[in-house]
PDB file of C-alpha atoms and ligand atoms in Angstrom:
ATOM      1  CA  UNK Q   1      15.209  -1.546  14.941  1.00 93.00           C
ATOM      2  CA  UNK Q   2      11.976  -0.755  14.561  1.00 97.00           C
ATOM      3  CA  UNK Q   3      11.298   3.135  15.480  1.00 98.00           C
ATOM      4  CA  UNK Q   4       9.803   4.112  19.112  1.00 98.00           C
ATOM      5  CA  UNK Q   5       6.345   4.723  17.319  1.00 98.00           C
ATOM      6  CA  UNK Q   6       6.085   1.555  15.313  1.00 98.00           C
ATOM      7  CA  UNK Q   7       7.014  -0.308  18.825  1.00 98.00           C
ATOM      8  CA  UNK Q   8       4.221   1.234  20.666  1.00 98.00           C
ATOM      9  CA  UNK Q   9       1.771   0.880  17.870  1.00 98.00           C
ATOM     10  CA  UNK Q  10       2.683  -2.963  17.927  1.00 98.00           C
ATOM     11  CA  UNK Q  11       2.327  -3.135  21.111  1.00 98.00           C
ATOM     12  CA  UNK Q  12      -0.816  -2.067  21.145  1.00 98.00           C
ATOM     13  CA  UNK Q  13      -1.615  -4.366  18.558  1.00 97.00           C
ATOM     14  CA  UNK Q  14      -0.167  -7.113  20.481  1.00 98.00           C
ATOM     15  CA  UNK Q  15      -2.639  -6.654  23.312  1.00 97.00           C
ATOM     16  CA  UNK Q  16      -5.461  -8.342  21.202  1.00 97.00           C
ATOM     17  CA  UNK Q  17      -3.501 -11.862  20.905  1.00 97.00           C
ATOM     18  CA  UNK Q  18      -2.268 -13.973  23.263  1.00 96.00           C
ATOM     19  CA  UNK Q  19       1.016 -13.694  24.696  1.00 94.00           C
ATOM     20  CA  UNK Q  20       2.454 -16.930  22.769  1.00 95.00           C
ATOM     21  CA  UNK Q  21       0.871 -15.981  19.590  1.00 96.00           C
ATOM     22  CA  UNK Q  22       2.778 -12.425  18.801  1.00 97.00           C
ATOM     23  CA  UNK Q  23       3.129 -13.387  15.351  1.00 97.00           C
ATOM     24  CA  UNK Q  24      -0.318 -12.416  14.727  1.00 98.00           C
ATOM     25  CA  UNK Q  25       0.369  -8.965  14.781  1.00 98.00           C
ATOM     26  CA  UNK Q  26       2.793  -9.229  11.770  1.00 98.00           C
ATOM     27  CA  UNK Q  27       0.522  -7.659   9.092  1.00 98.00           C
ATOM     28  CA  UNK Q  28      -0.072  -4.402  11.772  1.00 98.00           C
ATOM     29  CA  UNK Q  29       3.303  -4.297  11.949  1.00 98.00           C
ATOM     30  CA  UNK Q  30       4.204  -4.159   8.538  1.00 98.00           C
ATOM     31  CA  UNK Q  31       1.355  -1.769   7.782  1.00 97.00           C
ATOM     32  CA  UNK Q  32       3.016   0.502  10.954  1.00 98.00           C
ATOM     33  CA  UNK Q  33       6.784   0.301   9.112  1.00 98.00           C
ATOM     34  CA  UNK Q  34       4.977   1.329   6.041  1.00 97.00           C
ATOM     35  CA  UNK Q  35       2.753   4.107   6.897  1.00 95.00           C
ATOM     36  CA  UNK Q  36       6.186   5.493   8.634  1.00 96.00           C
ATOM     37  CA  UNK Q  37       8.585   5.111   5.855  1.00 95.00           C
ATOM     38  CA  UNK Q  38       6.126   5.045   2.558  1.00 94.00           C
ATOM     39  CA  UNK Q  39       7.773   1.106   2.321  1.00 96.00           C
ATOM     40  CA  UNK Q  40       9.158  -1.775   3.535  1.00 98.00           C
ATOM     41  CA  UNK Q  41      13.089  -2.902   3.182  1.00 98.00           C
ATOM     42  CA  UNK Q  42      14.220  -6.412   4.062  1.00 97.00           C
ATOM     43  CA  UNK Q  43      16.087  -5.018   6.954  1.00 97.00           C
ATOM     44  CA  UNK Q  44      12.813  -3.706   8.298  1.00 98.00           C
ATOM     45  CA  UNK Q  45      11.425  -7.415   7.398  1.00 98.00           C
ATOM     46  CA  UNK Q  46      14.113  -8.363   9.742  1.00 98.00           C
ATOM     47  CA  UNK Q  47      13.199  -6.095  12.506  1.00 98.00           C
ATOM     48  CA  UNK Q  48       9.425  -7.010  12.298  1.00 98.00           C
ATOM     49  CA  UNK Q  49      10.446 -10.740  12.570  1.00 98.00           C
ATOM     50  CA  UNK Q  50      12.880 -10.034  15.642  1.00 98.00           C
ATOM     51  CA  UNK Q  51      10.487  -7.703  17.390  1.00 98.00           C
ATOM     52  CA  UNK Q  52       7.844 -10.598  16.934  1.00 98.00           C
ATOM     53  CA  UNK Q  53      10.173 -13.325  17.753  1.00 97.00           C
ATOM     54  CA  UNK Q  54       9.281 -15.282  14.407  1.00 97.00           C
ATOM     55  CA  UNK Q  55      11.517 -16.127  11.502  1.00 98.00           C
ATOM     56  CA  UNK Q  56      12.595 -13.516   8.954  1.00 98.00           C
ATOM     57  CA  UNK Q  57      11.384 -15.833   6.119  1.00 98.00           C
ATOM     58  CA  UNK Q  58       7.369 -16.000   7.544  1.00 98.00           C
ATOM     59  CA  UNK Q  59       7.395 -12.098   7.667  1.00 98.00           C
ATOM     60  CA  UNK Q  60       8.638 -11.973   3.804  1.00 98.00           C
ATOM     61  CA  UNK Q  61       6.155 -14.497   3.153  1.00 98.00           C
ATOM     62  CA  UNK Q  62       3.584 -12.041   4.229  1.00 98.00           C
ATOM     63  CA  UNK Q  63       5.289  -8.892   2.942  1.00 98.00           C
ATOM     64  CA  UNK Q  64       5.570 -10.275  -0.340  1.00 96.00           C
ATOM     65  CA  UNK Q  65       1.949 -12.205  -0.327  1.00 95.00           C
ATOM     66  CA  UNK Q  66      -0.312  -8.927  -0.022  1.00 93.00           C
ATOM     67  CA  UNK Q  67      -0.273  -6.437  -2.854  1.00 89.00           C
ATOM     68  CA  UNK Q  68      -0.772  -3.412  -0.593  1.00 92.00           C
ATOM     69  CA  UNK Q  69       2.802  -3.911   0.941  1.00 96.00           C
ATOM     70  CA  UNK Q  70       5.286  -1.533  -0.796  1.00 96.00           C
ATOM     71  CA  UNK Q  71       8.746  -3.320  -1.253  1.00 96.00           C
ATOM     72  CA  UNK Q  72      10.243  -0.461  -2.941  1.00 97.00           C
ATOM     73  CA  UNK Q  73       9.520   3.124  -2.510  1.00 96.00           C
ATOM     74  CA  UNK Q  74       6.540   3.958  -4.416  1.00 96.00           C
ATOM     75  CA  UNK Q  75       6.286   7.782  -3.931  1.00 96.00           C
ATOM     76  CA  UNK Q  76       4.189   9.905  -1.282  1.00 96.00           C
ATOM     77  CA  UNK Q  77       1.151   8.946  -2.969  1.00 97.00           C
ATOM     78  CA  UNK Q  78       1.121   5.531  -4.219  1.00 97.00           C
ATOM     79  CA  UNK Q  79      -1.905   4.747  -6.310  1.00 98.00           C
ATOM     80  CA  UNK Q  80      -2.860   1.484  -6.616  1.00 97.00           C
ATOM     81  CA  UNK Q  81      -5.378   0.444  -9.161  1.00 98.00           C
ATOM     82  CA  UNK Q  82      -7.335  -2.231  -9.076  1.00 97.00           C
ATOM     83  CA  UNK Q  83      -7.014  -4.262 -12.068  1.00 97.00           C
ATOM     84  CA  UNK Q  84      -8.937  -7.571 -11.148  1.00 96.00           C
ATOM     85  CA  UNK Q  85     -12.162  -8.620 -13.235  1.00 97.00           C
ATOM     86  CA  UNK Q  86     -14.645  -6.211 -12.438  1.00 97.00           C
ATOM     87  CA  UNK Q  87     -12.535  -3.562 -12.554  1.00 98.00           C
ATOM     88  CA  UNK Q  88     -11.085  -4.457 -15.755  1.00 97.00           C
ATOM     89  CA  UNK Q  89     -14.565  -5.240 -17.304  1.00 97.00           C
ATOM     90  CA  UNK Q  90     -15.458  -1.689 -16.248  1.00 97.00           C
ATOM     91  CA  UNK Q  91     -12.077   0.479 -17.614  1.00 97.00           C
ATOM     92  CA  UNK Q  92      -9.310  -0.248 -15.351  1.00 98.00           C
ATOM     93  CA  UNK Q  93      -6.857  -0.415 -18.062  1.00 97.00           C
ATOM     94  CA  UNK Q  94      -7.944   2.852 -19.579  1.00 98.00           C
ATOM     95  CA  UNK Q  95      -7.322   4.321 -15.992  1.00 98.00           C
ATOM     96  CA  UNK Q  96      -3.567   3.037 -15.882  1.00 98.00           C
ATOM     97  CA  UNK Q  97      -3.529   4.550 -19.343  1.00 98.00           C
ATOM     98  CA  UNK Q  98      -4.363   7.547 -18.229  1.00 98.00           C
ATOM     99  CA  UNK Q  99      -2.393   7.696 -15.260  1.00 98.00           C
ATOM    100  CA  UNK Q 100       0.836   6.782 -17.087  1.00 98.00           C
ATOM    101  CA  UNK Q 101      -0.136   9.523 -19.563  1.00 98.00           C
ATOM    102  CA  UNK Q 102      -0.533  12.244 -17.330  1.00 97.00           C
ATOM    103  CA  UNK Q 103       2.013  11.153 -14.711  1.00 98.00           C
ATOM    104  CA  UNK Q 104       4.489  10.250 -17.381  1.00 98.00           C
ATOM    105  CA  UNK Q 105       5.921   7.006 -15.524  1.00 98.00           C
ATOM    106  CA  UNK Q 106       4.724   3.254 -16.004  1.00 97.00           C
ATOM    107  CA  UNK Q 107       3.416   0.765 -13.603  1.00 97.00           C
ATOM    108  CA  UNK Q 108       5.203   0.265 -10.663  1.00 96.00           C
ATOM    109  CA  UNK Q 109       7.304   3.498 -11.321  1.00 97.00           C
ATOM    110  CA  UNK Q 110       7.429   6.601  -9.509  1.00 98.00           C
ATOM    111  CA  UNK Q 111       7.372  10.309 -10.770  1.00 98.00           C
ATOM    112  CA  UNK Q 112      10.996  12.220 -10.726  1.00 97.00           C
ATOM    113  CA  UNK Q 113       9.692  13.980  -8.226  1.00 96.00           C
ATOM    114  CA  UNK Q 114       8.513  11.401  -5.893  1.00 96.00           C
ATOM    115  CA  UNK Q 115       4.987  12.738  -5.624  1.00 97.00           C
ATOM    116  CA  UNK Q 116       3.689   9.711  -7.253  1.00 98.00           C
ATOM    117  CA  UNK Q 117       3.876   6.129  -7.819  1.00 98.00           C
ATOM    118  CA  UNK Q 118       1.232   3.489 -10.012  1.00 98.00           C
ATOM    119  CA  UNK Q 119       0.832  -0.109  -8.970  1.00 96.00           C
ATOM    120  CA  UNK Q 120      -1.273  -2.698  -9.795  1.00 95.00           C
ATOM    121  CA  UNK Q 121      -3.820  -4.073  -6.775  1.00 95.00           C
ATOM    122  CA  UNK Q 122      -6.353  -7.606  -6.467  1.00 94.00           C
ATOM    123  CA  UNK Q 123      -9.920  -6.892  -5.894  1.00 96.00           C
ATOM    124  CA  UNK Q 124     -10.499  -4.445  -3.004  1.00 94.00           C
ATOM    125  CA  UNK Q 125     -13.872  -6.161  -2.349  1.00 95.00           C
ATOM    126  CA  UNK Q 126     -15.771  -2.866  -3.818  1.00 96.00           C
ATOM    127  CA  UNK Q 127     -16.505  -4.005  -7.122  1.00 97.00           C
ATOM    128  CA  UNK Q 128     -19.643  -1.859  -7.593  1.00 97.00           C
ATOM    129  CA  UNK Q 129     -17.512   1.391  -7.325  1.00 97.00           C
ATOM    130  CA  UNK Q 130     -15.449  -0.209 -10.195  1.00 98.00           C
ATOM    131  CA  UNK Q 131     -13.356   1.037 -11.743  1.00 98.00           C
ATOM    132  CA  UNK Q 132     -11.074   2.629  -8.698  1.00 98.00           C
ATOM    133  CA  UNK Q 133      -7.924   3.033  -7.212  1.00 98.00           C
ATOM    134  CA  UNK Q 134      -6.542   3.531  -3.701  1.00 97.00           C
ATOM    135  CA  UNK Q 135      -4.063   6.110  -2.290  1.00 97.00           C
ATOM    136  CA  UNK Q 136      -1.755   4.657   0.158  1.00 95.00           C
ATOM    137  CA  UNK Q 137      -4.082   2.026   0.785  1.00 93.00           C
ATOM    138  CA  UNK Q 138      -6.419   4.297   2.928  1.00 93.00           C
ATOM    139  CA  UNK Q 139      -8.817   6.093   0.472  1.00 96.00           C
ATOM    140  CA  UNK Q 140     -10.492   4.512  -2.448  1.00 97.00           C
ATOM    141  CA  UNK Q 141     -11.446   6.522  -5.408  1.00 98.00           C
ATOM    142  CA  UNK Q 142     -14.355   4.968  -7.352  1.00 97.00           C
ATOM    143  CA  UNK Q 143     -16.156   5.383 -10.357  1.00 98.00           C
ATOM    144  CA  UNK Q 144     -13.194   6.373 -11.996  1.00 98.00           C
ATOM    145  CA  UNK Q 145     -13.566   8.735 -15.299  1.00 97.00           C
ATOM    146  CA  UNK Q 146     -10.428  10.732 -16.876  1.00 97.00           C
ATOM    147  CA  UNK Q 147     -11.916  14.088 -15.192  1.00 97.00           C
ATOM    148  CA  UNK Q 148     -12.124  12.782 -12.198  1.00 98.00           C
ATOM    149  CA  UNK Q 149      -8.547  11.377 -12.134  1.00 98.00           C
ATOM    150  CA  UNK Q 150      -7.563  14.686 -13.048  1.00 98.00           C
ATOM    151  CA  UNK Q 151      -9.277  16.209 -10.181  1.00 98.00           C
ATOM    152  CA  UNK Q 152      -7.417  13.703  -7.579  1.00 98.00           C
ATOM    153  CA  UNK Q 153      -3.941  14.146  -8.957  1.00 98.00           C
ATOM    154  CA  UNK Q 154      -4.193  17.775  -8.954  1.00 98.00           C
ATOM    155  CA  UNK Q 155      -5.570  17.564  -5.388  1.00 97.00           C
ATOM    156  CA  UNK Q 156      -2.808  15.176  -4.276  1.00 97.00           C
ATOM    157  CA  UNK Q 157      -0.615  17.395  -6.025  1.00 95.00           C
ATOM    158  CA  UNK Q 158      -0.959  20.270  -3.614  1.00 94.00           C
ATOM    159  CA  UNK Q 159      -0.306  18.462  -0.507  1.00 88.00           C
TER     160      UNK Q 159
HETATM  161  S1  FES S 201     -12.279  -5.989  -8.906  1.00 76.11           S
HETATM  162 FE1  FES S 201     -11.873  -4.067  -8.381  1.00 76.11          FE
HETATM  163  S2  FES S 201     -12.541  -4.011  -6.538  1.00 76.11           S
HETATM  164 FE2  FES S 201     -12.947  -5.773  -7.091  1.00 76.11          FE
END
């Protein structure tokens, strides 16, 4: 069952749509679940489906289509490195290598202390700021260099 907080946020979202179009809030509901738990399990997807009155498979299709949803625990800070064309041309793979080296984990893995996970993402519509990554889909860190990555990791490590 969705938590009271997720239900309340989803209810606010539902006010934006006609009463017979509750499925329109599926992306928001999934985001609220992920904000609360850090990832979205298949049970969570079933709960979202029940709450919005839509087939479980339809929720699964949305959750697996968009790269911003974590379908397994990805740490307190999910670092999603854009590896689409512009970012790759500007050094996205150097960013990934640096992160993997500093954190001692590979792509789609989480550090032993659970603080960091590394993911790959699609274009975030900010190619002018390449190479970049996002932290928990909330914060974009742009024009990355090894020094900037080290500063970011130190900052997040303290939180
Ligand atoms: S290619 Fe990375 S933001 Fe567009």
